[in-house]
Coordinates of C-alpha atoms in Angstrom, one line a residue:
M18 CA 70.7 96.6 105.5
T19 CA 68.3 93.7 105.5
K20 CA 70.8 91.7 107.5
N21 CA 71.0 94.4 110.2
I22 CA 67.2 94.4 110.5
A23 CA 67.2 90.6 110.7
L24 CA 69.8 90.6 113.4
L25 CA 67.9 93.2 115.5
M26 CA 64.7 91.2 115.1
A27 CA 66.5 88.1 116.4
A28 CA 67.8 90.1 119.3
L29 CA 64.2 91.3 120.0
A30 CA 63.0 87.7 120.1
A31 CA 65.9 86.5 122.3
S32 CA 65.4 89.3 124.8
A33 CA 61.6 89.1 125.0
A34 CA 60.3 89.4 128.5
P35 CA 56.9 88.5 129.9
V36 CA 54.3 91.3 130.0
A37 CA 54.1 92.7 133.5
P38 CA 50.7 93.9 134.8
L39 CA 50.0 97.5 133.9
R40 CA 49.6 100.1 136.5
A41 CA 47.5 103.2 135.9
Q42 CA 50.0 106.0 136.0
E43 CA 50.6 108.2 133.0
G44 CA 54.1 109.5 132.3
T45 CA 57.1 110.0 130.0
V46 CA 60.4 108.2 129.9
W47 CA 63.2 110.0 128.0
L48 CA 65.6 107.9 125.9
D49 CA 68.6 109.9 127.2
E50 CA 67.8 108.6 130.8
A51 CA 68.2 105.0 129.7
E52 CA 71.5 103.1 130.3
L53 CA 73.3 104.1 127.1
S54 CA 76.2 101.7 127.6
L55 CA 73.8 99.0 126.3
M56 CA 73.4 100.9 123.0
K57 CA 75.7 99.7 120.2
C58 CA 77.4 102.5 118.4
G59 CA 79.5 102.2 115.2
W60 CA 82.0 104.8 116.3
S61 CA 82.8 106.5 119.6
T62 CA 80.1 106.1 122.3
P63 CA 76.5 107.3 122.4
K64 CA 75.9 110.6 124.3
A65 CA 72.9 111.7 126.3
G66 CA 71.7 115.2 125.3
K67 CA 74.7 115.6 123.0
S68 CA 75.8 114.5 119.5
V69 CA 78.2 111.6 119.3
D70 CA 81.0 114.2 119.2
G71 CA 79.7 115.8 122.3
N72 CA 78.1 118.9 120.7
P73 CA 74.5 120.1 121.0
L74 CA 72.1 117.9 119.1
T75 CA 71.6 119.9 115.8
I76 CA 69.7 118.7 112.7
R77 CA 69.7 121.0 109.7
G78 CA 70.0 124.1 111.9
K79 CA 67.5 123.1 114.6
T80 CA 68.9 122.4 118.1
F81 CA 67.4 119.9 120.5
E82 CA 68.0 119.9 124.3
R83 CA 67.2 116.2 124.8
G84 CA 67.9 113.0 122.9
V85 CA 70.8 110.7 122.1
G86 CA 73.6 111.1 119.6
T87 CA 75.0 107.9 118.1
H88 CA 76.7 106.7 115.0
A89 CA 75.8 104.1 112.4
L90 CA 75.7 101.2 112.7
S91 CA 73.7 101.5 115.9
T92 CA 71.2 99.4 117.8
F93 CA 69.3 99.8 121.1
L94 CA 66.9 97.3 122.6
L95 CA 64.3 98.6 125.0
N96 CA 62.2 96.3 127.3
L97 CA 58.8 98.0 127.3
G98 CA 57.0 94.9 128.7
G99 CA 53.8 96.2 127.0
K100 CA 53.8 99.4 129.1
G101 CA 54.5 101.9 126.3
K102 CA 51.8 104.0 124.7
R103 CA 53.7 106.1 122.0
F104 CA 57.3 106.5 120.8
I105 CA 58.0 110.0 119.8
A106 CA 61.2 111.5 118.4
S107 CA 62.8 113.7 115.7
V108 CA 65.6 112.0 113.8
G109 CA 68.3 113.0 111.4
V110 CA 72.0 113.4 110.6
D111 CA 73.7 115.8 113.0
E112 CA 75.1 118.8 111.2
E113 CA 78.4 118.6 113.1
T114 CA 79.5 116.0 110.5
G115 CA 79.8 118.8 108.0
N116 CA 80.0 116.3 105.1
D117 CA 77.5 115.6 102.4
E118 CA 78.8 112.0 102.2
A119 CA 77.0 111.2 105.4
G120 CA 73.9 109.0 104.8
V121 CA 71.9 107.0 107.4
E122 CA 68.5 105.3 107.7
F123 CA 66.5 105.1 111.0
F124 CA 64.3 102.1 111.8
V125 CA 61.9 101.5 114.7
L126 CA 61.0 97.9 115.3
G127 CA 58.5 96.3 117.7
D128 CA 58.4 92.6 118.5
K129 CA 60.2 91.6 115.3
K130 CA 58.1 94.0 113.0
V131 CA 59.3 97.1 111.3
L132 CA 57.0 99.9 112.7
W133 CA 58.7 102.8 110.9
K134 CA 61.6 103.7 108.7
S135 CA 62.9 107.1 107.7
G136 CA 64.4 106.4 104.3
R137 CA 67.9 107.6 103.5
M138 CA 68.7 110.9 105.3
T139 CA 71.7 113.2 104.8
T140 CA 72.8 116.5 106.3
R141 CA 70.6 118.3 103.8
D142 CA 67.4 116.8 105.4
A143 CA 65.5 118.5 108.2
A144 CA 64.6 116.3 111.2
K145 CA 61.9 113.8 110.5
P146 CA 59.2 113.4 113.1
V147 CA 58.4 110.0 114.6
N148 CA 55.1 109.4 116.5
L149 CA 54.2 105.7 116.8
D150 CA 51.5 103.8 118.5
I151 CA 53.4 101.2 120.6
N152 CA 50.5 99.8 122.7
G153 CA 51.2 96.2 123.6
V154 CA 54.8 96.2 122.2
R155 CA 57.0 94.2 124.5
M156 CA 60.5 94.8 122.9
L157 CA 61.3 98.0 121.0
G158 CA 64.3 98.2 118.8
L159 CA 66.0 101.4 117.5
L160 CA 68.3 100.8 114.6
V161 CA 70.4 103.2 112.5
T162 CA 72.1 101.8 109.4
D163 CA 74.6 103.3 107.0
A164 CA 72.0 103.4 104.2
G165 CA 74.3 101.1 102.2
D166 CA 77.1 103.6 101.6
G167 CA 79.5 102.9 104.5
I168 CA 79.5 104.5 108.0
D169 CA 81.9 107.4 107.3
Y170 CA 80.5 110.6 108.9
D171 CA 77.3 108.9 109.9
H172 CA 76.5 110.9 113.1
A173 CA 72.9 110.1 113.9
D174 CA 70.5 111.8 116.4
W175 CA 67.5 110.4 118.1
A176 CA 66.4 113.9 119.2
D177 CA 63.6 114.5 121.7
A178 CA 63.2 110.7 121.8
R179 CA 60.8 109.6 124.5
I180 CA 58.2 107.0 125.4
T181 CA 54.8 107.9 126.8
T182 CA 53.1 105.4 129.1
D183 CA 49.8 104.9 131.0
A184 CA 51.7 102.6 133.4
A185 CA 54.6 103.0 135.8
L186 CA 57.7 102.7 133.7
T187 CA 61.2 103.8 134.7
A188 CA 64.3 104.4 132.6
A189 CA 66.0 101.6 134.5
E190 CA 63.3 99.2 133.4
L191 CA 63.8 100.0 129.8
T192 CA 67.1 98.0 129.7
A193 CA 66.3 95.4 132.3
G194 CA 67.4 92.0 131.1
I195 CA 69.0 93.5 127.9
P196 CA 72.5 92.0 127.4
A197 CA 75.4 94.3 126.9
P198 CA 76.7 94.4 123.3
A199 CA 79.7 92.2 122.7
R200 CA 82.8 94.3 122.9
E201 CA 85.5 91.6 123.0
P202 CA 87.8 91.6 120.0
Y203 CA 87.5 88.7 117.7
I204 CA 89.1 87.6 114.4
L205 CA 86.9 86.7 111.4
T206 CA 89.8 85.8 109.1
P207 CA 90.4 82.1 108.9
P208 CA 93.8 80.8 109.9
T209 CA 96.3 80.3 107.0
P210 CA 97.1 76.8 106.0
P211 CA 100.4 75.3 107.0
T212 CA 101.3 74.5 103.4
P213 CA 103.0 77.3 101.3
R214 CA 100.8 79.9 99.6
I215 CA 102.1 82.9 97.7
N216 CA 100.0 86.0 98.2
G217 CA 100.0 89.7 97.1
P218 CA 99.5 91.3 93.7
S219 CA 100.7 89.6 90.5
V220 CA 102.6 92.6 89.1
F221 CA 105.3 94.9 90.6
G222 CA 106.6 98.1 89.1
A223 CA 110.1 99.6 89.4
R224 CA 112.0 102.4 87.7
P225 CA 115.1 101.5 85.6
G226 CA 118.2 102.3 87.5
H227 CA 116.5 102.5 90.9
G228 CA 116.8 100.1 93.7
V229 CA 114.2 97.2 94.0
V230 CA 112.9 96.1 97.4
Y231 CA 110.4 93.2 97.1
T232 CA 109.7 90.4 99.6
I233 CA 107.8 87.5 98.3
P234 CA 104.6 87.5 100.4
A235 CA 104.0 83.8 101.4
T236 CA 102.2 82.1 104.3
G237 CA 102.8 78.7 105.6
E238 CA 105.0 76.9 108.2
R239 CA 108.6 78.0 108.5
P240 CA 111.3 77.3 107.7
M241 CA 110.6 78.1 104.0
T242 CA 112.8 78.5 101.1
F243 CA 112.3 80.5 97.9
S244 CA 113.4 80.4 94.3
A245 CA 112.8 82.5 91.2
E246 CA 113.1 81.6 87.5
R247 CA 113.8 84.2 84.9
L248 CA 114.7 87.1 87.2
P249 CA 115.8 90.1 85.2
A250 CA 119.5 90.9 85.1
G251 CA 120.6 93.0 88.1
L252 CA 118.2 91.4 90.6
T253 CA 119.0 88.7 93.1
L254 CA 116.9 86.6 95.5
D255 CA 117.8 85.7 99.1
A256 CA 116.5 82.1 99.2
G257 CA 116.0 82.1 103.0
S258 CA 114.0 85.4 103.3
G259 CA 112.4 85.6 99.9
R260 CA 113.7 89.1 99.4
I261 CA 114.4 90.3 95.9
S262 CA 116.8 93.2 95.6
G263 CA 119.1 95.0 93.2
T264 CA 118.7 97.3 90.2
V265 CA 117.3 96.7 86.6
A266 CA 119.1 98.9 84.1
S267 CA 116.6 99.2 81.3
P268 CA 112.8 99.2 80.8
G269 CA 111.1 95.8 80.3
D270 CA 108.3 93.4 81.2
H271 CA 109.6 90.3 82.9
R272 CA 107.6 87.2 83.9
V273 CA 109.2 85.6 86.8
T274 CA 108.1 82.2 88.3
L275 CA 108.3 82.3 92.1
T276 CA 108.3 79.2 94.2
A277 CA 107.9 78.8 98.0
T278 CA 108.7 75.4 99.6
N279 CA 108.5 74.0 103.1
A280 CA 108.3 70.5 104.6
L281 CA 104.7 70.1 103.7
G282 CA 104.9 71.1 100.0
S283 CA 105.5 73.9 97.6
A284 CA 103.5 76.6 95.7
S285 CA 104.4 78.6 92.6
R286 CA 103.1 81.8 91.0
T287 CA 104.0 84.1 88.2
L288 CA 105.0 87.7 89.1
R289 CA 105.4 90.3 86.4
I290 CA 108.2 92.7 87.2
V291 CA 107.6 95.8 85.0
T292 CA 110.4 98.4 84.8
G293 CA 109.4 101.7 83.4
E294 CA 108.1 105.2 84.4
V295 CA 104.8 103.9 85.7
I296 CA 105.5 102.1 89.0
A297 CA 102.2 102.2 91.0
L298 CA 100.7 99.3 89.0
T299 CA 98.5 98.2 91.9
P300 CA 97.1 100.1 94.9
P301 CA 99.7 100.2 97.7
L302 CA 99.0 98.0 100.7
G303 CA 100.6 99.1 104.0
W304 CA 100.6 101.5 106.9
N305 CA 100.3 105.2 107.1
S306 CA 101.4 107.1 110.3
W307 CA 98.6 109.7 110.3
N308 CA 95.7 107.6 111.5
C309 CA 97.9 106.1 114.3
W310 CA 100.2 108.9 115.5
G311 CA 99.1 112.1 113.7
G312 CA 101.5 114.9 114.3
S313 CA 103.3 113.1 117.2
V314 CA 104.9 110.7 114.7
S315 CA 108.7 110.0 115.2
A316 CA 111.3 107.8 113.7
E317 CA 111.1 105.4 116.6
K318 CA 107.3 105.0 116.2
V319 CA 107.6 104.5 112.4
L320 CA 110.3 101.8 112.9
S321 CA 108.2 100.1 115.6
S322 CA 105.3 99.9 113.3
A323 CA 107.4 98.5 110.5
R324 CA 108.7 95.8 112.8
A325 CA 105.2 95.0 113.9
M326 CA 104.1 94.6 110.3
A327 CA 106.9 92.1 109.7
E328 CA 106.6 90.3 113.1
K329 CA 102.8 89.9 113.0
G330 CA 102.8 88.3 109.6
L331 CA 101.1 91.2 107.6
A332 CA 104.1 91.2 105.2
D333 CA 103.3 87.6 104.4
H334 CA 100.0 88.6 103.1
G335 CA 101.3 91.5 100.9
W336 CA 101.5 94.4 103.2
S337 CA 104.7 96.2 102.1
Y338 CA 104.5 100.0 102.5
I339 CA 105.5 102.1 105.5
N340 CA 104.4 105.7 104.8
I341 CA 105.5 108.7 107.0
D342 CA 102.7 111.3 106.9
D343 CA 102.7 114.8 108.2
G344 CA 104.9 115.8 111.2
W345 CA 108.4 114.9 110.1
Q346 CA 109.3 118.2 108.4
G347 CA 112.0 120.6 109.6
V348 CA 113.6 123.4 107.6
R349 CA 115.1 123.4 104.1
G350 CA 118.8 122.5 103.5
G351 CA 121.2 120.0 102.1
E352 CA 122.4 119.6 98.5
F353 CA 118.9 120.3 97.0
T354 CA 117.6 122.9 99.4
A355 CA 115.0 120.3 100.3
I356 CA 113.0 119.7 103.4
Q357 CA 115.1 118.1 106.1
G358 CA 113.8 116.0 109.0
N359 CA 113.1 117.7 112.3
G360 CA 114.4 116.6 115.7
K361 CA 112.0 113.6 115.7
F362 CA 113.7 112.3 112.5
P363 CA 117.4 113.0 113.0
D364 CA 118.6 110.4 110.4
M365 CA 116.1 109.6 107.6
K366 CA 118.5 107.4 105.7
A367 CA 119.2 105.2 108.7
L368 CA 115.4 104.9 109.2
A369 CA 114.9 104.0 105.5
D370 CA 117.7 101.4 105.7
S371 CA 116.2 99.8 108.8
V372 CA 112.8 99.5 107.1
H373 CA 114.3 98.1 103.9
A374 CA 116.2 95.5 106.0
L375 CA 112.8 94.2 107.0
G376 CA 111.9 93.7 103.4
L377 CA 109.5 96.6 103.3
R378 CA 109.3 99.9 101.4
I379 CA 109.1 103.3 102.8
G380 CA 107.4 106.5 101.6
I381 CA 107.1 110.1 102.8
Y382 CA 104.5 112.9 102.6
S383 CA 104.6 116.5 101.6
T384 CA 102.2 119.0 100.2
P385 CA 102.5 121.5 97.3
W386 CA 101.2 124.3 99.6
R387 CA 103.2 126.6 101.7
G388 CA 102.3 124.7 104.8
S389 CA 101.1 121.3 105.7
Y390 CA 97.9 120.3 107.5
E391 CA 99.8 119.8 110.7
G392 CA 101.5 123.2 110.5
H393 CA 104.9 122.4 109.0
I394 CA 106.5 123.7 105.8
G395 CA 105.3 122.5 102.5
S396 CA 106.9 122.1 99.0
S397 CA 106.4 125.8 98.1
G398 CA 107.2 129.1 99.7
D399 CA 107.5 132.8 99.1
N400 CA 111.2 133.1 99.5
E401 CA 113.5 132.0 96.7
D402 CA 116.2 130.8 99.1
G403 CA 113.7 128.3 100.7
T404 CA 113.4 130.1 104.0
Y405 CA 110.0 130.8 105.7
D406 CA 109.3 134.2 107.3
W407 CA 107.3 132.7 110.1
I408 CA 110.1 130.4 111.1
L409 CA 112.7 133.2 111.0
A410 CA 110.3 135.3 113.2
G411 CA 110.4 132.6 115.9
E412 CA 106.8 131.4 115.3
A413 CA 107.8 127.7 115.2
N414 CA 108.2 125.3 118.0
E415 CA 111.2 123.0 118.6
D416 CA 109.9 120.6 115.8
F417 CA 109.3 123.5 113.4
R418 CA 105.6 123.3 113.7
H419 CA 103.7 126.6 113.7
K420 CA 102.9 127.6 117.3
D421 CA 99.6 129.1 116.3
Y422 CA 97.8 126.4 114.3
E423 CA 94.9 128.6 113.0
K424 CA 97.3 131.3 111.9
G425 CA 99.6 128.7 110.3
R426 CA 96.6 127.1 108.5
N427 CA 95.3 130.5 107.1
R428 CA 98.8 131.4 105.9
G429 CA 99.9 128.0 104.7
W430 CA 97.0 126.3 102.9
E431 CA 97.7 127.9 99.5
F432 CA 100.5 127.8 96.9
G433 CA 103.6 129.9 97.4
R434 CA 105.4 131.9 94.7
H435 CA 108.3 129.4 94.5
S436 CA 107.9 125.6 94.1
F437 CA 110.4 123.3 95.7
A438 CA 108.6 120.1 94.7
V439 CA 111.3 118.9 92.4
N440 CA 114.0 119.6 95.0
D441 CA 112.1 117.6 97.6
A442 CA 111.6 114.7 95.3
R443 CA 115.2 114.6 94.2
Q444 CA 116.4 114.4 97.8
W445 CA 114.7 111.0 98.2
A446 CA 115.3 109.7 94.6

């Protein structure tokens, strides 16, 4: 938080403009009339007269017609040139966020000094009034931080925000000479060294009797060769790709020495391969389809993402999971009366084989409810034979998603009388 204030103070200093002569003309300039493309917003874009999500500005039940909706972390520099008299606003977290995890703090800065701060605010707080004397202030800075707890749900409103003045001051003048926030993408991660380096977690879990897919995550110039000492019986290593595969028959804790070698040197590291019933020994690192594709996910999109993970070098840093989220489900069938893929996933085994061939692992989503978030069937239902009345009644589209999302949600987001969770798990075992 202190860093954010310091950065804004530096911007205030860098953008300082000479004071123009004052002209005797009293008026009001509204913040929502300013050029909001110059306001930095931590998510989406700032909105004039609306919340950041485009809804009426509303703080703890009170609605405001004017103001600006933004999102932490947010900064806005205003070039007053000494013409301002008072800065007036009501600030708070917009209730559209609907989440008590939202927490923000508002700051008003003038010529590198903190003039006012709100303290941490949440959706439970009513709007806080701001009424500041800004006589003589040349550069005014408006800052919204995440109050130290991350920016999730931090929808922040500068409601009824305005500047009163005894001089002629226009909305266009407020941002005169203010540079646009940098929007070009940039990479902070330093480049990897050309010499070999083995990355990723130091422990890997697998179930006895089940297939192992593990690619040694290593960076450095290619070509590179790999070796492994004390691999458990049943596992083999491809020296060219660094992929370990096979099956371990019995439980155990195996300490394997991995080595990666290229023309510039070699690197070694110990990897524990633990076979037992507990397999998630470290948090999984990888890709999930929901935040990218949502319900429009398909086999082609999943495979393209897996290829990108391998081709872009993420797998060399330990990214190894490709997870299919909601949107793949069709109807029940097969040997286990389990959920089958819909038309977007015509051959799940072929998709899994293609992902495994890249040295990656693949996972899949379901829910214990009758229906999923996206409106497909879940791992429970009311019919013992695994059919669903709404599908039989023709209420599903061609991908077996409920045509009426609200109706499907109200019907599906609870447990059915019969659980098929074991059936669904056995299908993929």
